[in-house]
Amino acid sequence: MNENKYAKLEQQTSPKTPYLRNIVTAFITGGTICLIGQFVSLFYMTYFDFTERTSSNPTVATLIFIAMLLTGFGQYKKIGQFGGAGSAVPITGFGNAVVSAAIEHRSEGYVLGVGSNMFKLAGSVILFGVFSAFVVALIKTILVKFGVISW
Amino acid sequence: MEGMLIRKVLLLLLMLVLLSGCSNHGIRIHNDSADASKAEEILKKDQRLTSAVILFHEKDLLVGIDVDTFSRFHKKKIEKEIKKKLEKSYPDLTVTVSADRKMTIVLDKLIRKNEKDMGKKIDQLKSLLKEET
């Protein structure tokens, strides 16, 4: 059996990826998380002294806190199974990656276990997050210079 | 079982989203010093606004605006334009214009409650709007 033949066979036997379904569930899950975030943000604006600009920080902290609790109680993986990328892309997915890694390496001690393994998954998120923030800022600077949008 | 529950929750959320579209529109005005008709005219003419709140208090004119979805990218620019127009028609008032949601929330609250220490609340709001992250 050569390589091509094997690839063909593998394609025939493995189940088809339901792309459309995955996209729809990811859209709905990510949208729901962002909707909750919007409500949290509105809550901070209505009852505390935060404006639209400053309420983003406590909102992010609250969402990460909720994701942390859900991860600890084992509920976030169910959301992840249903939503896929929709649950991984928002900030809650980042929180989940940090906390689940910390839980996993708890038995190896606090310094060499939790401390060194906590950002195993989240490290790449930080790296590419910083990089993509740089790219987006670059694009926005150019657009502002051309007068398409304002700051 | 799990799928059913998720489906029910999603249906509920969808209904909430659809229903929340029915919120208040138009221009709300509270006036205790100057003539409001000019400000109303300026805000009504602007097609990019969905709603607005106007509050006159002693030497202050505060305007909270809601812009439509795609004009949100030009929020700062719209604020500046409206501020310029208002300052022209009310030269002896200090004009504050903001598209921030906080502005409309607080102004609506002030109008509804009609409090006595409005000046204090207004100063607080102004300093809040200057804050950066």
PDB file of N, CA and C in Angstrom, chain A residues 81-121:
ATOM      1  N   GLN A  81     -16.551  21.941  23.923  1.00  0.00           N
ATOM      2  CA  GLN A  81     -16.912  20.847  23.018  1.00  0.00           C
ATOM      3  C   GLN A  81     -18.006  21.281  22.052  1.00  0.00           C
ATOM      4  N   PHE A  82     -18.937  22.078  22.556  1.00  0.00           N
ATOM      5  CA  PHE A  82     -20.040  22.528  21.714  1.00  0.00           C
ATOM      6  C   PHE A  82     -19.601  23.648  20.781  1.00  0.00           C
ATOM      7  N   GLY A  83     -18.872  24.603  21.339  1.00  0.00           N
ATOM      8  CA  GLY A  83     -18.607  25.826  20.591  1.00  0.00           C
ATOM      9  C   GLY A  83     -17.317  25.851  19.803  1.00  0.00           C
ATOM     10  N   GLY A  84     -16.342  25.018  20.168  1.00  0.00           N
ATOM     11  CA  GLY A  84     -15.067  25.010  19.456  1.00  0.00           C
ATOM     12  C   GLY A  84     -14.363  26.352  19.547  1.00  0.00           C
ATOM     13  N   ALA A  85     -14.035  26.889  18.384  1.00  0.00           N
ATOM     14  CA  ALA A  85     -13.293  28.144  18.351  1.00  0.00           C
ATOM     15  C   ALA A  85     -14.078  29.287  18.980  1.00  0.00           C
ATOM     16  N   GLY A  86     -15.415  29.184  18.959  1.00  0.00           N
ATOM     17  CA  GLY A  86     -16.226  30.240  19.549  1.00  0.00           C
ATOM     18  C   GLY A  86     -15.983  30.409  21.031  1.00  0.00           C
ATOM     19  N   SER A  87     -15.543  29.332  21.701  1.00  0.00           N
ATOM     20  CA  SER A  87     -15.263  29.437  23.130  1.00  0.00           C
ATOM     21  C   SER A  87     -13.782  29.662  23.391  1.00  0.00           C
ATOM     22  N   ALA A  88     -12.940  29.490  22.381  1.00  0.00           N
ATOM     23  CA  ALA A  88     -11.495  29.630  22.580  1.00  0.00           C
ATOM     24  C   ALA A  88     -11.002  31.020  22.232  1.00  0.00           C
ATOM     25  N   VAL A  89     -11.660  31.674  21.271  1.00  0.00           N
ATOM     26  CA  VAL A  89     -11.160  32.960  20.795  1.00  0.00           C
ATOM     27  C   VAL A  89     -11.413  34.102  21.784  1.00  0.00           C
ATOM     28  N   PRO A  90     -12.617  34.222  22.409  1.00  0.00           N
ATOM     29  CA  PRO A  90     -12.793  35.293  23.388  1.00  0.00           C
ATOM     30  C   PRO A  90     -11.860  35.127  24.587  1.00  0.00           C
ATOM     31  N   ILE A  91     -11.794  36.153  25.417  1.00  0.00           N
ATOM     32  CA  ILE A  91     -10.868  36.183  26.549  1.00  0.00           C
ATOM     33  C   ILE A  91     -11.105  35.011  27.501  1.00  0.00           C
ATOM     34  N   THR A  92     -12.332  34.476  27.516  1.00  0.00           N
ATOM     35  CA  THR A  92     -12.618  33.347  28.405  1.00  0.00           C
ATOM     36  C   THR A  92     -11.794  32.116  28.034  1.00  0.00           C
ATOM     37  N   GLY A  93     -11.511  31.954  26.744  1.00  0.00           N
ATOM     38  CA  GLY A  93     -10.689  30.822  26.311  1.00  0.00           C
ATOM     39  C   GLY A  93      -9.273  30.930  26.834  1.00  0.00           C
ATOM     40  N   PHE A  94      -8.792  32.168  26.899  1.00  0.00           N
ATOM     41  CA  PHE A  94      -7.466  32.418  27.463  1.00  0.00           C
ATOM     42  C   PHE A  94      -7.436  32.049  28.948  1.00  0.00           C
ATOM     43  N   GLY A  95      -8.462  32.484  29.672  1.00  0.00           N
ATOM     44  CA  GLY A  95      -8.569  32.147  31.085  1.00  0.00           C
ATOM     45  C   GLY A  95      -8.622  30.645  31.288  1.00  0.00           C
ATOM     46  N   ASN A  96      -9.389  29.994  30.440  1.00  0.00           N
ATOM     47  CA  ASN A  96      -9.511  28.540  30.521  1.00  0.00           C
ATOM     48  C   ASN A  96      -8.164  27.869  30.301  1.00  0.00           C
ATOM     49  N   ALA A  97      -7.389  28.350  29.323  1.00  0.00           N
ATOM     50  CA  ALA A  97      -6.093  27.746  29.020  1.00  0.00           C
ATOM     51  C   ALA A  97      -5.136  27.884  30.201  1.00  0.00           C
ATOM     52  N   VAL A  98      -5.144  29.058  30.845  1.00  0.00           N
ATOM     53  CA  VAL A  98      -4.245  29.281  31.982  1.00  0.00           C
ATOM     54  C   VAL A  98      -4.636  28.396  33.159  1.00  0.00           C
ATOM     55  N   VAL A  99      -5.944  28.418  33.505  1.00  0.00           N
ATOM     56  CA  VAL A  99      -6.381  27.729  34.711  1.00  0.00           C
ATOM     57  C   VAL A  99      -6.292  26.215  34.547  1.00  0.00           C
ATOM     58  N   SER A 100      -6.662  25.708  33.366  1.00  0.00           N
ATOM     59  CA  SER A 100      -6.618  24.254  33.202  1.00  0.00           C
ATOM     60  C   SER A 100      -5.180  23.738  33.257  1.00  0.00           C
ATOM     61  N   ALA A 101      -4.231  24.526  32.717  1.00  0.00           N
ATOM     62  CA  ALA A 101      -2.827  24.123  32.808  1.00  0.00           C
ATOM     63  C   ALA A 101      -2.361  24.145  34.262  1.00  0.00           C
ATOM     64  N   ALA A 102      -2.807  25.139  35.016  1.00  0.00           N
ATOM     65  CA  ALA A 102      -2.420  25.229  36.429  1.00  0.00           C
ATOM     66  C   ALA A 102      -2.965  24.050  37.214  1.00  0.00           C
ATOM     67  N   ILE A 103      -4.216  23.663  36.928  1.00  0.00           N
ATOM     68  CA  ILE A 103      -4.822  22.530  37.633  1.00  0.00           C
ATOM     69  C   ILE A 103      -4.088  21.237  37.287  1.00  0.00           C
ATOM     70  N   GLU A 104      -3.742  21.112  36.012  1.00  0.00           N
ATOM     71  CA  GLU A 104      -3.125  19.874  35.539  1.00  0.00           C
ATOM     72  C   GLU A 104      -1.782  19.620  36.223  1.00  0.00           C
ATOM     73  N   HIS A 105      -0.998  20.676  36.451  1.00  0.00           N
ATOM     74  CA  HIS A 105       0.350  20.495  36.985  1.00  0.00           C
ATOM     75  C   HIS A 105       0.439  20.790  38.470  1.00  0.00           C
ATOM     76  N   ARG A 106      -0.712  20.793  39.138  1.00  0.00           N
ATOM     77  CA  ARG A 106      -0.753  21.118  40.548  1.00  0.00           C
ATOM     78  C   ARG A 106       0.066  20.130  41.382  1.00  0.00           C
ATOM     79  N   SER A 107       0.044  18.851  40.961  1.00  0.00           N
ATOM     80  CA  SER A 107       0.686  17.810  41.765  1.00  0.00           C
ATOM     81  C   SER A 107       2.209  17.912  41.729  1.00  0.00           C
ATOM     82  N   GLU A 108       2.766  18.712  40.796  1.00  0.00           N
ATOM     83  CA  GLU A 108       4.226  18.814  40.694  1.00  0.00           C
ATOM     84  C   GLU A 108       4.782  19.938  41.555  1.00  0.00           C
ATOM     85  N   GLY A 109       3.969  20.545  42.379  1.00  0.00           N
ATOM     86  CA  GLY A 109       4.444  21.607  43.268  1.00  0.00           C
ATOM     87  C   GLY A 109       4.089  22.971  42.719  1.00  0.00           C
ATOM     88  N   TYR A 110       4.208  23.984  43.582  1.00  0.00           N
ATOM     89  CA  TYR A 110       3.757  25.315  43.183  1.00  0.00           C
ATOM     90  C   TYR A 110       4.743  26.012  42.242  1.00  0.00           C
ATOM     91  N   VAL A 111       6.048  25.844  42.498  1.00  0.00           N
ATOM     92  CA  VAL A 111       7.019  26.604  41.699  1.00  0.00           C
ATOM     93  C   VAL A 111       7.294  25.912  40.374  1.00  0.00           C
ATOM     94  N   LEU A 112       7.752  24.668  40.456  1.00  0.00           N
ATOM     95  CA  LEU A 112       8.121  23.962  39.219  1.00  0.00           C
ATOM     96  C   LEU A 112       6.914  23.367  38.512  1.00  0.00           C
ATOM     97  N   GLY A 113       5.824  23.192  39.211  1.00  0.00           N
ATOM     98  CA  GLY A 113       4.627  22.637  38.576  1.00  0.00           C
ATOM     99  C   GLY A 113       3.725  23.726  38.046  1.00  0.00           C
ATOM    100  N   VAL A 114       3.021  24.385  38.964  1.00  0.00           N
ATOM    101  CA  VAL A 114       2.046  25.410  38.563  1.00  0.00           C
ATOM    102  C   VAL A 114       2.744  26.597  37.904  1.00  0.00           C
ATOM    103  N   GLY A 115       3.799  27.088  38.569  1.00  0.00           N
ATOM    104  CA  GLY A 115       4.451  28.306  38.098  1.00  0.00           C
ATOM    105  C   GLY A 115       5.028  28.178  36.703  1.00  0.00           C
ATOM    106  N   SER A 116       5.700  27.068  36.435  1.00  0.00           N
ATOM    107  CA  SER A 116       6.381  26.975  35.142  1.00  0.00           C
ATOM    108  C   SER A 116       5.481  26.430  34.046  1.00  0.00           C
ATOM    109  N   ASN A 117       4.384  25.805  34.407  1.00  0.00           N
ATOM    110  CA  ASN A 117       3.530  25.224  33.364  1.00  0.00           C
ATOM    111  C   ASN A 117       2.260  26.012  33.084  1.00  0.00           C
ATOM    112  N   MET A 118       2.007  27.039  33.908  1.00  0.00           N
ATOM    113  CA  MET A 118       0.756  27.782  33.805  1.00  0.00           C
ATOM    114  C   MET A 118       0.580  28.383  32.395  1.00  0.00           C
ATOM    115  N   PHE A 119       1.675  28.907  31.832  1.00  0.00           N
ATOM    116  CA  PHE A 119       1.561  29.592  30.550  1.00  0.00           C
ATOM    117  C   PHE A 119       2.003  28.725  29.381  1.00  0.00           C
ATOM    118  N   LYS A 120       1.941  27.418  29.587  1.00  0.00           N
ATOM    119  CA  LYS A 120       2.326  26.487  28.527  1.00  0.00           C
ATOM    120  C   LYS A 120       1.493  26.714  27.269  1.00  0.00           C
ATOM    121  N   LEU A 121       0.181  26.777  27.454  1.00  0.00           N
ATOM    122  CA  LEU A 121      -0.720  27.031  26.324  1.00  0.00           C
ATOM    123  C   LEU A 121      -0.890  28.527  26.088  1.00  0.00           C
TER     124      LEU A 121
END
